[in-house]
PDB file of N, CA and C in Angstrom:
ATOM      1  N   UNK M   2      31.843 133.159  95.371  1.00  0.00           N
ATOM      2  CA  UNK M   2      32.887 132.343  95.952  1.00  0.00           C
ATOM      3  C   UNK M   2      34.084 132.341  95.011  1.00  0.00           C
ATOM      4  N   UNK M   3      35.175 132.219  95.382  1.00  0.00           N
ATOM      5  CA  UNK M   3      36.557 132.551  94.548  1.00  0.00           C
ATOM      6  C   UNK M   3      36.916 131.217  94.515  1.00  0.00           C
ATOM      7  N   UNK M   4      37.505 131.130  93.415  1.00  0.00           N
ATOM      8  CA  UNK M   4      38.024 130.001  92.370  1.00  0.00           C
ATOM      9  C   UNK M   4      39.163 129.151  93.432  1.00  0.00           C
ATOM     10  N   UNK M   5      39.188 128.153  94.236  1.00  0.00           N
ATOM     11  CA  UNK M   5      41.058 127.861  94.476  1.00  0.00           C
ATOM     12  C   UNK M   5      41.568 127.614  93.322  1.00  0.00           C
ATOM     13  N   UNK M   6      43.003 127.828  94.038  1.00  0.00           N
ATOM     14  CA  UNK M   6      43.707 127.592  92.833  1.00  0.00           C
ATOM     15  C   UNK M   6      44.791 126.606  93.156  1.00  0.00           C
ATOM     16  N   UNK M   7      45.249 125.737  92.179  1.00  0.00           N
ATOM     17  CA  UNK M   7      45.970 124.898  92.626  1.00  0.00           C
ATOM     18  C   UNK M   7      47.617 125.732  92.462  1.00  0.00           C
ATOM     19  N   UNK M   8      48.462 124.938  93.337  1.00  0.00           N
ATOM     20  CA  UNK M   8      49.982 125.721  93.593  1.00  0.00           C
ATOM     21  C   UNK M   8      50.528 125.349  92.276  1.00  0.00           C
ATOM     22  N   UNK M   9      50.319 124.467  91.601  1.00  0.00           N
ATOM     23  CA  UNK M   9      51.105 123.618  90.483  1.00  0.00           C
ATOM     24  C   UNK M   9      50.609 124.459  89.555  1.00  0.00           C
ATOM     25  N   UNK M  10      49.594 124.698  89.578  1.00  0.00           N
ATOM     26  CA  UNK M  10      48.535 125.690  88.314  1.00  0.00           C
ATOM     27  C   UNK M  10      48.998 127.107  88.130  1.00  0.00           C
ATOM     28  N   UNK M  11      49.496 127.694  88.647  1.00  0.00           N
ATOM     29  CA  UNK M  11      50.001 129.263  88.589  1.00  0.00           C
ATOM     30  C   UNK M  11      51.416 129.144  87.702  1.00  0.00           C
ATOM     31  N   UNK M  12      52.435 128.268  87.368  1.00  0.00           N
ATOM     32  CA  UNK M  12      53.157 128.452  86.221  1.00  0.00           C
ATOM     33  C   UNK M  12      54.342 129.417  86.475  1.00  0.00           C
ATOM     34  N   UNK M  13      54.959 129.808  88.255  1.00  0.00           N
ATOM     35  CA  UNK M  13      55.798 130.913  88.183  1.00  0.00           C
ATOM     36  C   UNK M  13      56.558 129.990  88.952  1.00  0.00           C
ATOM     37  N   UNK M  14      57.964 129.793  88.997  1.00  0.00           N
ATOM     38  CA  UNK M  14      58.828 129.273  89.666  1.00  0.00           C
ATOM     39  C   UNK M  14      59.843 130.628  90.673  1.00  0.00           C
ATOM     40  N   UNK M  15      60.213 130.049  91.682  1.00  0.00           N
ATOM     41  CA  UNK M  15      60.901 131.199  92.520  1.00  0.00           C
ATOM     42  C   UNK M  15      61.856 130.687  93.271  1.00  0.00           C
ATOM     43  N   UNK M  16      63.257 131.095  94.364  1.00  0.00           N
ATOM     44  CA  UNK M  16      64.010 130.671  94.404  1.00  0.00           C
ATOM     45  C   UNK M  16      64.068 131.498  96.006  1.00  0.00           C
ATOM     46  N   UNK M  17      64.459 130.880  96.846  1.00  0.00           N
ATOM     47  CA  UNK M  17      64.667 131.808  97.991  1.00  0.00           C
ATOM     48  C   UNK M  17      65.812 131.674  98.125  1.00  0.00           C
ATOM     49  N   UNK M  18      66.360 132.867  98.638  1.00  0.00           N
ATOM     50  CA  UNK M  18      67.275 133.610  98.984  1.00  0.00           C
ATOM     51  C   UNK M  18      67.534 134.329 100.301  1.00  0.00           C
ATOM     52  N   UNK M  19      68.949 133.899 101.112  1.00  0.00           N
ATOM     53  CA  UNK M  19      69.291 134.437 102.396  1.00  0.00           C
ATOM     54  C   UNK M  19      68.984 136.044 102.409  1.00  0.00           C
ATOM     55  N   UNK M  20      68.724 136.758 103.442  1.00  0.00           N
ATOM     56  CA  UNK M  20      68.501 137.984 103.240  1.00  0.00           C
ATOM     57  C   UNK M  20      69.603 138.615 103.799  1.00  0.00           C
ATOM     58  N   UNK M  21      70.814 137.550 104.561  1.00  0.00           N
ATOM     59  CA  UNK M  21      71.936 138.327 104.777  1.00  0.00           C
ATOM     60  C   UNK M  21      72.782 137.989 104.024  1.00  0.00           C
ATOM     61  N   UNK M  22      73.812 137.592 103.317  1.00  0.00           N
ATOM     62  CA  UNK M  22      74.704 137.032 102.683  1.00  0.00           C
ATOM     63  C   UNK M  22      76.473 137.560 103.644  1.00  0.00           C
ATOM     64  N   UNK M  23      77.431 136.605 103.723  1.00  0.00           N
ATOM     65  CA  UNK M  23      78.194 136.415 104.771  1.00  0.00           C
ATOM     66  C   UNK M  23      79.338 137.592 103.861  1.00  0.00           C
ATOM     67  N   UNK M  24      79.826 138.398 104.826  1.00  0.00           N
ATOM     68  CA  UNK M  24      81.255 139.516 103.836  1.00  0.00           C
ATOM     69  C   UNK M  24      83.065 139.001 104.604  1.00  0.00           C
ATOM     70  N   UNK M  25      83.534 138.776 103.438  1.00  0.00           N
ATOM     71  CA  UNK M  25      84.817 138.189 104.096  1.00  0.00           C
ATOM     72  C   UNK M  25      86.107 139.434 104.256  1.00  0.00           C
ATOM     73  N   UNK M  26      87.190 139.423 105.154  1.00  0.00           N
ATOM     74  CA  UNK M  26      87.763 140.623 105.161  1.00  0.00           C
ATOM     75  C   UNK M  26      89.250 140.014 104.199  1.00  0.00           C
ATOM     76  N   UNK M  27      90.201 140.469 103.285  1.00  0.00           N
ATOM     77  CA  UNK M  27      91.037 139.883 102.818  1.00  0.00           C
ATOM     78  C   UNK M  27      92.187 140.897 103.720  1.00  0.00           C
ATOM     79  N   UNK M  28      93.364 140.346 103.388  1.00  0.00           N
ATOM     80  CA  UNK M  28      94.592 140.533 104.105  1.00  0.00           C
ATOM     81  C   UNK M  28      95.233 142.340 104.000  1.00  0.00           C
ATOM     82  N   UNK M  29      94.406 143.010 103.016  1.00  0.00           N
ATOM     83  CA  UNK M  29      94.319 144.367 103.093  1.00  0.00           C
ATOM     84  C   UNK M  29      93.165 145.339 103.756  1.00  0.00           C
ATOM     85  N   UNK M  30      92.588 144.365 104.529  1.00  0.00           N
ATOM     86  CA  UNK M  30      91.277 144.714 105.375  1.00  0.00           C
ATOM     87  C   UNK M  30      90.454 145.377 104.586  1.00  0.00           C
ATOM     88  N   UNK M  31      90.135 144.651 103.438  1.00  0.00           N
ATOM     89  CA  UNK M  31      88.845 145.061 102.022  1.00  0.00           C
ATOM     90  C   UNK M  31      87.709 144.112 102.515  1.00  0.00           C
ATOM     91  N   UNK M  32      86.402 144.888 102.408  1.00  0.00           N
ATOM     92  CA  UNK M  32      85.365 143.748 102.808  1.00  0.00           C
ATOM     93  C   UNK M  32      84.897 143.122 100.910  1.00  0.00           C
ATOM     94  N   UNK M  33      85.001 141.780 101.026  1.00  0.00           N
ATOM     95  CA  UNK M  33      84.285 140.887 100.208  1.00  0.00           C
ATOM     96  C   UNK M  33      82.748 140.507 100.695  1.00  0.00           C
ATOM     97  N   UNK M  34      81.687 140.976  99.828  1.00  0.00           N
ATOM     98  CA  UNK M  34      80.747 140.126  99.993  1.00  0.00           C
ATOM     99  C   UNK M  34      80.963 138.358  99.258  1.00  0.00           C
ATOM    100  N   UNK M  35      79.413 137.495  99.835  1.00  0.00           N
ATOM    101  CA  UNK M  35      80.130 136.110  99.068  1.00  0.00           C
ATOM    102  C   UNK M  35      78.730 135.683  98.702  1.00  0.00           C
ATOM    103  N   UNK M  36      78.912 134.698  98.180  1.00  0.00           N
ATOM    104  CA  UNK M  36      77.456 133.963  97.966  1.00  0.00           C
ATOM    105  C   UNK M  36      77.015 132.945  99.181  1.00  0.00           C
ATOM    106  N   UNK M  37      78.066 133.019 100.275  1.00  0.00           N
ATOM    107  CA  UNK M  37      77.453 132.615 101.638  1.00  0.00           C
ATOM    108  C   UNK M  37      76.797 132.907 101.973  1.00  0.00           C
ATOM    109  N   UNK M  38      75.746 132.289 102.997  1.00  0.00           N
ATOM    110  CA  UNK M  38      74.465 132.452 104.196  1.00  0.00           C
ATOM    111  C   UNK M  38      74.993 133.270 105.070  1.00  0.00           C
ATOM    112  N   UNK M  39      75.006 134.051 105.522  1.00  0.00           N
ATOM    113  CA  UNK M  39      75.927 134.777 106.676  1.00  0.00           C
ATOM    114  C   UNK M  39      75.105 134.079 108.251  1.00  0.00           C
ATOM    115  N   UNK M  40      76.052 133.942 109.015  1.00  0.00           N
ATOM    116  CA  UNK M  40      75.655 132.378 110.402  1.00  0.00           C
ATOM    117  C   UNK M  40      74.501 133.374 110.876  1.00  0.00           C
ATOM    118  N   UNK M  41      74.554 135.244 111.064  1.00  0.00           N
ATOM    119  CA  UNK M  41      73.425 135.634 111.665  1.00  0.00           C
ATOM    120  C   UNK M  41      72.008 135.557 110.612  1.00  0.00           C
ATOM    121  N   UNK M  42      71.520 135.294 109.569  1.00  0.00           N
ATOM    122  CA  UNK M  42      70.497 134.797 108.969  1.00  0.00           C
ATOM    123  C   UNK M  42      69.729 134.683 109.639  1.00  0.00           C
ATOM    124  N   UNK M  43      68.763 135.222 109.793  1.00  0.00           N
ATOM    125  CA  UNK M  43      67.228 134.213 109.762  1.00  0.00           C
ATOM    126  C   UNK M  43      65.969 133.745 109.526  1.00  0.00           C
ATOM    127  N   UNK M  44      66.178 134.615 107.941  1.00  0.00           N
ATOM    128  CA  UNK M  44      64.909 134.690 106.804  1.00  0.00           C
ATOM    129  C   UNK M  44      65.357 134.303 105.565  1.00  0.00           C
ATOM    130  N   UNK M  45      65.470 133.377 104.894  1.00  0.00           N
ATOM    131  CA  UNK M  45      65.267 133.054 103.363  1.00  0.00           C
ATOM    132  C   UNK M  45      64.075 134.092 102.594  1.00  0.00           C
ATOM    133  N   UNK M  46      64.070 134.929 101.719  1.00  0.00           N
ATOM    134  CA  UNK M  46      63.109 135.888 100.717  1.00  0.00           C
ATOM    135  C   UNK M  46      62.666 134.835  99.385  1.00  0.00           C
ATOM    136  N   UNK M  47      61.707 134.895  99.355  1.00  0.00           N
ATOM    137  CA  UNK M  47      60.677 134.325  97.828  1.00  0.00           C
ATOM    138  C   UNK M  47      61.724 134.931  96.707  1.00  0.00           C
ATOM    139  N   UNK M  48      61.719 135.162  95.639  1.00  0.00           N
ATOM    140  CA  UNK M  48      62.414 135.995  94.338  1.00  0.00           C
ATOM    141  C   UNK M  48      61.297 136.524  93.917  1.00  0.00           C
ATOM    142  N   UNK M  49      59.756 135.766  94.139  1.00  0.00           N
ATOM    143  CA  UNK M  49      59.244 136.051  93.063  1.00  0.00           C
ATOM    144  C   UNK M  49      58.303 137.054  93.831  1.00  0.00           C
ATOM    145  N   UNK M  50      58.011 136.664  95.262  1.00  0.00           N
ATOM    146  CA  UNK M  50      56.764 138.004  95.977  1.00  0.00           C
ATOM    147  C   UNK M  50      57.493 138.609  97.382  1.00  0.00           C
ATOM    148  N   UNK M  51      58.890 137.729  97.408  1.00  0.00           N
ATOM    149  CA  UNK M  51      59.400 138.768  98.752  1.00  0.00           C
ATOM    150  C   UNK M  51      58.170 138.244 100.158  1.00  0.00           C
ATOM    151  N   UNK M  52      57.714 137.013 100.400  1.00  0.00           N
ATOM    152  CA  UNK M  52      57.749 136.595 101.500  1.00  0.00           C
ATOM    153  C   UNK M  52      58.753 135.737 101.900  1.00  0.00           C
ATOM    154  N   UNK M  53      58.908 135.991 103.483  1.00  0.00           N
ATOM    155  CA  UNK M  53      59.971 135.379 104.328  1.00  0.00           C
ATOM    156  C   UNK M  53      59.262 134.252 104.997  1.00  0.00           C
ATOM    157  N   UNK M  54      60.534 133.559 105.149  1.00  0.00           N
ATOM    158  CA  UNK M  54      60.579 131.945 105.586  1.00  0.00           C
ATOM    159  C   UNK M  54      61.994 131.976 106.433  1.00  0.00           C
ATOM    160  N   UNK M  55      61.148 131.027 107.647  1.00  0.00           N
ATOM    161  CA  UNK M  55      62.104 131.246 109.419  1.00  0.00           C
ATOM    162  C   UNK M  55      63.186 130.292 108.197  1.00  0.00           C
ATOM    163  N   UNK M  56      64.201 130.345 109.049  1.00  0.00           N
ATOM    164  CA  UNK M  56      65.783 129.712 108.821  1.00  0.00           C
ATOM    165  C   UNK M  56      66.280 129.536 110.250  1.00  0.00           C
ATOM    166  N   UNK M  57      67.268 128.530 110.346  1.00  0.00           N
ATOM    167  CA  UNK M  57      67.577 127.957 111.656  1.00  0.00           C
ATOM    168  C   UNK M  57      66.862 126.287 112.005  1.00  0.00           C
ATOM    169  N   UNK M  58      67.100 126.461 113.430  1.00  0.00           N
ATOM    170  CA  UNK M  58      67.034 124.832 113.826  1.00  0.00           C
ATOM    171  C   UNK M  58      65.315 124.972 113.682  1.00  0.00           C
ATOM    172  N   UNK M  59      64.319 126.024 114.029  1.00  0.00           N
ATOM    173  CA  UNK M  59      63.207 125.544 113.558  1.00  0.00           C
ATOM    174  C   UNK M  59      62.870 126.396 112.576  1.00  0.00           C
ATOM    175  N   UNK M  60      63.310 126.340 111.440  1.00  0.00           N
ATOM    176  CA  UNK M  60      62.999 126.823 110.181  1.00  0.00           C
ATOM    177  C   UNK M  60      62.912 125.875 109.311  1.00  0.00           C
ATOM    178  N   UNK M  61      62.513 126.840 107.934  1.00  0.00           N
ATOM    179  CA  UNK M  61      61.714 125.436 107.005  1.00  0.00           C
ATOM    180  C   UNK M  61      62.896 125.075 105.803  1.00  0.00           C
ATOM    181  N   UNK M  62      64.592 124.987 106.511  1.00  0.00           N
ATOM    182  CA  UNK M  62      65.280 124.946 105.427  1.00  0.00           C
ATOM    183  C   UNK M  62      66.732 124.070 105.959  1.00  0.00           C
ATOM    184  N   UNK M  63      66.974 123.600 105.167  1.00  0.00           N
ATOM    185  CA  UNK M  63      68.288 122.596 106.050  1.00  0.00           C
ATOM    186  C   UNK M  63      69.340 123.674 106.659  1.00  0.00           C
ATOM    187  N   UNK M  64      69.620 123.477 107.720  1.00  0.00           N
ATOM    188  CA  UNK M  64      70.579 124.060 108.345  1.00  0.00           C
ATOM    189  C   UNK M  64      72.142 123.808 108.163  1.00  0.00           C
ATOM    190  N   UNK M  65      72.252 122.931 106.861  1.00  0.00           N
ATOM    191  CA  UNK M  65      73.867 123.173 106.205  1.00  0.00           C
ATOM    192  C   UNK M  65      73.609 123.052 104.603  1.00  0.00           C
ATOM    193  N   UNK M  66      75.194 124.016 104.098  1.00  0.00           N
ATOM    194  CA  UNK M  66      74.831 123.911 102.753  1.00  0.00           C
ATOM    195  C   UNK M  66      74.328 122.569 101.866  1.00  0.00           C
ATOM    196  N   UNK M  67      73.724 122.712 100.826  1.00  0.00           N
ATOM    197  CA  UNK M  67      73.215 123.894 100.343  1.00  0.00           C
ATOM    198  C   UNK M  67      71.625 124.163 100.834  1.00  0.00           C
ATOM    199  N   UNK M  68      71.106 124.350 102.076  1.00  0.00           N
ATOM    200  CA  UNK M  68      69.998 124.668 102.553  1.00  0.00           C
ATOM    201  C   UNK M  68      68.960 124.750 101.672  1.00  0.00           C
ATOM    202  N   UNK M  69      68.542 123.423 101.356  1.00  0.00           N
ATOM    203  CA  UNK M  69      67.390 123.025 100.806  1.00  0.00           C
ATOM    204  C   UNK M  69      66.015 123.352 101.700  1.00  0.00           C
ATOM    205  N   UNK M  70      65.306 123.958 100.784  1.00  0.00           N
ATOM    206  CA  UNK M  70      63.945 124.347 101.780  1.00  0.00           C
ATOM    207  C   UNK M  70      62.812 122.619 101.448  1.00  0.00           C
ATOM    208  N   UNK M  71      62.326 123.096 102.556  1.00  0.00           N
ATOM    209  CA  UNK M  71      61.530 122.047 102.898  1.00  0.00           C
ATOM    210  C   UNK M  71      60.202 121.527 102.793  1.00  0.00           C
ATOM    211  N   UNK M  72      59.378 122.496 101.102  1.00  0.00           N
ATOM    212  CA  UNK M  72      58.535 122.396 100.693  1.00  0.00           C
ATOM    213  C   UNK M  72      58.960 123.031  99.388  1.00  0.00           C
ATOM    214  N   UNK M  73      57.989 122.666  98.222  1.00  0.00           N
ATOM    215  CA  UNK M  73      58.204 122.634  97.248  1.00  0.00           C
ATOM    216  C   UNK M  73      57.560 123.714  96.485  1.00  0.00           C
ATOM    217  N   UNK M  74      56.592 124.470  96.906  1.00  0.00           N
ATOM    218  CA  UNK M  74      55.949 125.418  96.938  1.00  0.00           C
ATOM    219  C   UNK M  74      55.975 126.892  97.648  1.00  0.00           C
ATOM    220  N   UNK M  75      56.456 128.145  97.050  1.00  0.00           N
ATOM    221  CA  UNK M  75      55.778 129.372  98.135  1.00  0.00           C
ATOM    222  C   UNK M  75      54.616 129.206  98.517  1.00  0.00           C
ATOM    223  N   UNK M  76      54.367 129.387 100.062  1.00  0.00           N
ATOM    224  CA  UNK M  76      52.286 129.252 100.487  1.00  0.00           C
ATOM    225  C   UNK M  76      52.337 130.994 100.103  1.00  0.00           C
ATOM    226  N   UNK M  77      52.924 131.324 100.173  1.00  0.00           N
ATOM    227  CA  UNK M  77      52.549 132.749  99.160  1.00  0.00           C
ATOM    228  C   UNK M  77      52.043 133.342  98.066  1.00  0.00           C
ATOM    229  N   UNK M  78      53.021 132.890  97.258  1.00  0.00           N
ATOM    230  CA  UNK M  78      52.306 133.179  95.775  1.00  0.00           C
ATOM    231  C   UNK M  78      52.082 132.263  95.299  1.00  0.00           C
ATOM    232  N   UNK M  79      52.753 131.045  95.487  1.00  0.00           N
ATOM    233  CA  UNK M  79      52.465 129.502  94.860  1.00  0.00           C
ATOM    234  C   UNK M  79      53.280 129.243  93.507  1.00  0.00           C
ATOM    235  N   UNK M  80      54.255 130.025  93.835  1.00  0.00           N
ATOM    236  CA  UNK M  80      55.051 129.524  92.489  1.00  0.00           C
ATOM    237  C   UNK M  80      56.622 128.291  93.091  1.00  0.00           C
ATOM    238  N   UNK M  81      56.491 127.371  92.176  1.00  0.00           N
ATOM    239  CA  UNK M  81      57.755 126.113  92.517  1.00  0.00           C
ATOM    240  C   UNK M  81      59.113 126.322  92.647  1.00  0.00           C
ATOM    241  N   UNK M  82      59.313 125.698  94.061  1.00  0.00           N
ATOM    242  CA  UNK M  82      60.952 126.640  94.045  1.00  0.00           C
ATOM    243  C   UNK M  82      61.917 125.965  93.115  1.00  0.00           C
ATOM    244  N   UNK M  83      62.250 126.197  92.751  1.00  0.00           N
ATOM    245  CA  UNK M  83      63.768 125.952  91.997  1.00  0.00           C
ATOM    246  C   UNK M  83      64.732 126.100  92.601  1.00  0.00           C
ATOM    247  N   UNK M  84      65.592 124.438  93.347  1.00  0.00           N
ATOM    248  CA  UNK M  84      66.857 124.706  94.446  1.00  0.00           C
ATOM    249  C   UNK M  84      67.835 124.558  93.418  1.00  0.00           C
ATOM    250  N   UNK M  85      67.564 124.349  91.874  1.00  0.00           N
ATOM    251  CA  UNK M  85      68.727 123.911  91.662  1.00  0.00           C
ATOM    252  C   UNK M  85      69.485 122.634  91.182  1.00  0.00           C
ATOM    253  N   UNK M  86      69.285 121.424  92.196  1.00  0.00           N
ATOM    254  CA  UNK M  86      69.504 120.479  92.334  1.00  0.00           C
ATOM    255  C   UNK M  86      68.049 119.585  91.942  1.00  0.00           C
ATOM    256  N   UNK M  87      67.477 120.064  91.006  1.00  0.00           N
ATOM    257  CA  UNK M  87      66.302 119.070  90.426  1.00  0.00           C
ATOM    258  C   UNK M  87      66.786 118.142  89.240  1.00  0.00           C
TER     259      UNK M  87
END
């Protein structure tokens, strides 16, 4: 039988991240990427194992900046997110 493991117990913190990020056009029609959500989004990525998490009205993350996710844990790898604002 395999050990559980607790989420707090694994010691890796991770940060999700939009998988689209929004590109702005400036007045010489140059594309800027930004550190915006881009509005078509609809996966936040782990940092640390690259699983996805829904985004939107039923997703697990506030739907205005700064889109705080809505558990404190990846159920993935189990490492603690870091929004930042701790």
């Amino acid at each position: 039988m395999s050990e559980r493991i607790r989420m707090s117990d694994t010691g890796l913190t991770c940060t999700f991240d939009p998988e689209e990020y929004a590109t702005r056009w400036d007045e010489d029609d140059v594309e800027h990427e930004t550190d915006d959500t881009d509005e078509d989004c609809g996966y936040f990525v782990c940092s640390n194992c690259g699983m996805v998490m829904m985004y939107g009205d039923e997703g697990w993350f506030e739907t205005e900046p700064p889109y705080r996710p809505s558990f404190n844990y990846c159920p993935h790898c189990g490492a603690r997110v870091a929004t930042g604002h701790e």
